[in-house]
Coordinates of C-alpha atoms in Angstrom, one line a residue:
M1 CA 1.4 -13.0 -20.1
D2 CA 5.1 -13.1 -19.2
D3 CA 6.5 -11.7 -15.9
R4 CA 7.9 -8.6 -17.5
T5 CA 4.5 -7.6 -19.0
R6 CA 2.7 -8.5 -15.8
T7 CA 5.0 -6.3 -13.8
A8 CA 4.6 -3.4 -16.3
V9 CA 0.8 -3.7 -16.2
S10 CA 0.8 -3.8 -12.4
K11 CA 3.0 -0.7 -12.1
F12 CA 0.8 1.2 -14.6
L13 CA -2.3 0.2 -12.7
S14 CA -0.7 1.3 -9.4
F15 CA 0.1 4.7 -11.0
V16 CA -3.5 5.1 -12.3
L17 CA -5.5 3.7 -9.4
R18 CA -3.3 5.1 -6.5
H19 CA -2.0 8.4 -7.8
H20 CA -3.1 9.7 -11.2
P21 CA -6.5 8.4 -12.5
A22 CA -6.7 11.4 -14.8
A23 CA -3.7 10.2 -16.7
V24 CA -6.1 7.9 -18.6
G25 CA -9.2 10.0 -18.1
V26 CA -10.9 8.0 -15.3
T27 CA -12.3 9.2 -12.0
L28 CA -12.2 7.2 -8.8
D29 CA -15.3 7.3 -6.6
Q30 CA -15.0 8.3 -3.0
S31 CA -14.0 4.8 -2.0
G32 CA -11.4 4.4 -4.8
W33 CA -13.4 2.3 -7.1
V34 CA -13.5 2.7 -10.9
D35 CA -15.6 0.8 -13.4
V36 CA -13.5 -2.0 -15.0
E37 CA -14.9 -1.5 -18.6
S38 CA -14.3 2.3 -18.3
L39 CA -10.7 1.7 -17.1
L40 CA -9.9 -0.7 -19.9
S41 CA -11.4 1.5 -22.6
Q42 CA -9.7 4.6 -21.3
C43 CA -6.3 2.7 -21.1
Q44 CA -6.8 1.7 -24.7
A45 CA -7.7 5.2 -25.8
H46 CA -4.5 6.5 -24.1
G47 CA -2.2 4.0 -25.8
R48 CA -1.9 1.5 -22.9
P49 CA -4.1 -1.4 -24.0
I50 CA -5.0 -3.8 -21.2
T51 CA -7.5 -6.6 -21.8
R52 CA -9.8 -8.0 -19.2
A53 CA -7.8 -11.2 -19.2
M54 CA -4.6 -9.3 -18.4
L55 CA -6.3 -7.4 -15.7
D56 CA -7.7 -10.6 -14.1
E57 CA -4.2 -12.1 -14.2
V58 CA -2.5 -9.1 -12.6
V59 CA -5.1 -9.0 -9.8
A60 CA -5.0 -12.8 -9.2
T61 CA -1.2 -13.2 -9.3
S62 CA -0.1 -10.1 -7.4
P63 CA 1.9 -11.4 -4.4
K64 CA 1.0 -8.3 -2.5
R65 CA -2.6 -8.3 -3.6
R66 CA -2.3 -4.6 -4.6
F67 CA -5.7 -4.5 -6.3
A68 CA -9.2 -5.8 -5.5
F69 CA -12.4 -6.3 -7.6
S70 CA -15.8 -5.5 -6.2
E71 CA -17.9 -8.5 -5.3
D72 CA -19.6 -8.4 -8.7
G73 CA -16.3 -8.0 -10.5
T74 CA -17.5 -4.8 -12.3
Q75 CA -15.2 -2.4 -10.4
I76 CA -11.6 -2.3 -9.3
R77 CA -9.5 -0.3 -6.9
A78 CA -6.0 -0.3 -5.3
S79 CA -6.0 -1.8 -1.8
Q80 CA -3.9 1.0 -0.2
G81 CA -1.1 3.4 -0.9
H82 CA -3.2 6.2 -2.5
T83 CA -2.0 9.8 -2.8
V84 CA -5.4 10.9 -4.1
A85 CA -8.3 11.5 -1.7
V86 CA -10.2 8.2 -1.1
D87 CA -11.9 6.6 1.8
L88 CA -11.3 2.9 1.7
G89 CA -13.7 2.3 4.5
Y90 CA -11.3 0.1 6.5
E91 CA -12.5 -0.6 10.1
E92 CA -10.3 -0.2 13.1
H93 CA -8.4 -3.3 14.2
Q94 CA -6.3 -4.3 17.2
P95 CA -2.8 -4.9 15.9
P96 CA -0.4 -7.6 17.1
E97 CA 2.2 -6.5 19.7
V98 CA 4.9 -6.0 17.1
L99 CA 4.7 -4.9 13.5
F100 CA 7.6 -4.2 11.1
H101 CA 8.5 -1.4 8.7
G102 CA 11.1 -1.8 5.9
T103 CA 13.2 1.2 5.0
F104 CA 16.7 2.2 3.9
A105 CA 19.7 3.6 5.8
S106 CA 19.4 7.3 4.6
A107 CA 15.9 7.5 5.9
V108 CA 16.8 6.4 9.5
P109 CA 18.0 9.8 10.9
G110 CA 14.6 11.4 9.9
I111 CA 12.7 8.5 11.4
R112 CA 14.7 8.7 14.6
A113 CA 13.8 12.4 14.8
R114 CA 10.1 12.4 13.7
G115 CA 9.0 8.8 13.6
L116 CA 7.4 7.1 10.7
M117 CA 5.4 9.7 8.7
K118 CA 2.7 8.9 6.1
M119 CA 4.3 11.4 3.7
R120 CA 2.1 11.8 0.6
R121 CA 0.1 8.6 1.4
H122 CA -3.0 8.3 3.6
H123 CA -1.2 6.1 6.2
V124 CA 2.1 4.6 7.3
H125 CA 2.3 1.0 6.0
L126 CA 3.4 -1.7 8.4
S127 CA 4.0 -5.5 7.9
S128 CA 3.1 -8.3 10.2
D129 CA 6.1 -10.3 9.2
L130 CA 9.8 -9.6 8.9
E131 CA 10.1 -11.1 5.4
T132 CA 7.7 -8.6 3.8
A133 CA 9.3 -5.6 5.6
T134 CA 12.7 -6.8 4.4
L135 CA 11.4 -7.0 0.8
V136 CA 9.9 -3.5 1.0
G137 CA 13.1 -2.1 2.5
S138 CA 15.3 -3.7 -0.2
R139 CA 13.7 -1.7 -3.0
R140 CA 16.3 1.0 -2.4
G141 CA 19.4 -0.9 -1.5
R142 CA 20.3 -2.7 1.8
P143 CA 17.1 -3.0 3.9
I144 CA 16.7 -1.7 7.4
V145 CA 13.8 -3.3 9.3
L146 CA 12.3 -1.4 12.2
R147 CA 10.2 -3.0 14.9
V148 CA 7.1 -1.0 15.8
Q149 CA 5.6 -1.5 19.3
A150 CA 2.1 -1.6 17.8
G151 CA 0.4 -3.2 20.8
R152 CA 1.7 -0.4 23.1
M153 CA 0.7 2.2 20.5
H154 CA -2.8 0.8 20.4
S155 CA -3.0 0.7 24.2
D156 CA -2.0 4.4 24.2
G157 CA -4.9 5.2 22.0
R158 CA -3.4 5.1 18.5
V159 CA -5.7 3.7 15.8
F160 CA -4.8 0.9 13.4
Y161 CA -6.5 -0.4 10.3
M162 CA -5.8 -3.5 8.1
S163 CA -6.1 -3.2 4.4
A164 CA -7.7 -5.8 2.2
N165 CA -4.3 -7.3 1.4
G166 CA -3.1 -7.5 5.0
V167 CA -1.0 -4.3 5.3
W168 CA -1.4 -2.6 8.6
L169 CA -2.1 1.1 8.4
T170 CA -1.8 4.0 10.9
E171 CA -1.5 7.8 10.8
H172 CA 1.9 8.1 12.4
V173 CA 4.4 6.1 14.4
P174 CA 6.2 8.4 16.9
P175 CA 9.9 7.5 17.5
E176 CA 9.3 6.3 21.1
Y177 CA 7.4 3.3 19.6
I178 CA 10.2 2.3 17.2
E179 CA 13.0 -0.2 18.0
F180 CA 16.0 0.7 15.9
S181 CA 18.6 -2.0 15.1
D182 CA 22.3 -1.2 14.9
E183 CA 21.8 -0.6 11.1

């Protein structure tokens, strides 16, 4: 499968497994899982044919590890970023002292006023490294990378989770925990 096809399949799977499973007629269980064979057959029925080999390749080669198979390989789910109701079952973790969030310039005034909000997602997404946050922020132009005082937040009673693909998750980051650069 070429890069363009792999990216298209990954984006489509993100759409289905994170936001609109009904678009192909599947239902996620309470933990976000769907039967692989059902997903593949429903994608085919809705004009978006994906083979098991294609699915395996997308899951194996995703640099962000967006998807995960169940231990027996019969189910698949998105690792985080859902806008549909799911409970991914992540356990609370103590974060490092500093985490990063990539964004874009026009979002900064709102972040200064209200902090980082989860918006339609279940959590705010944070990165443990500057490179990943820069990449995330660059999706909409010149990236702005914010430093989040996660250790202090945790000490103050804020809860953090880590997704299966290493993304740090929390409900909200108030502005007093964010270090803004000079943009």
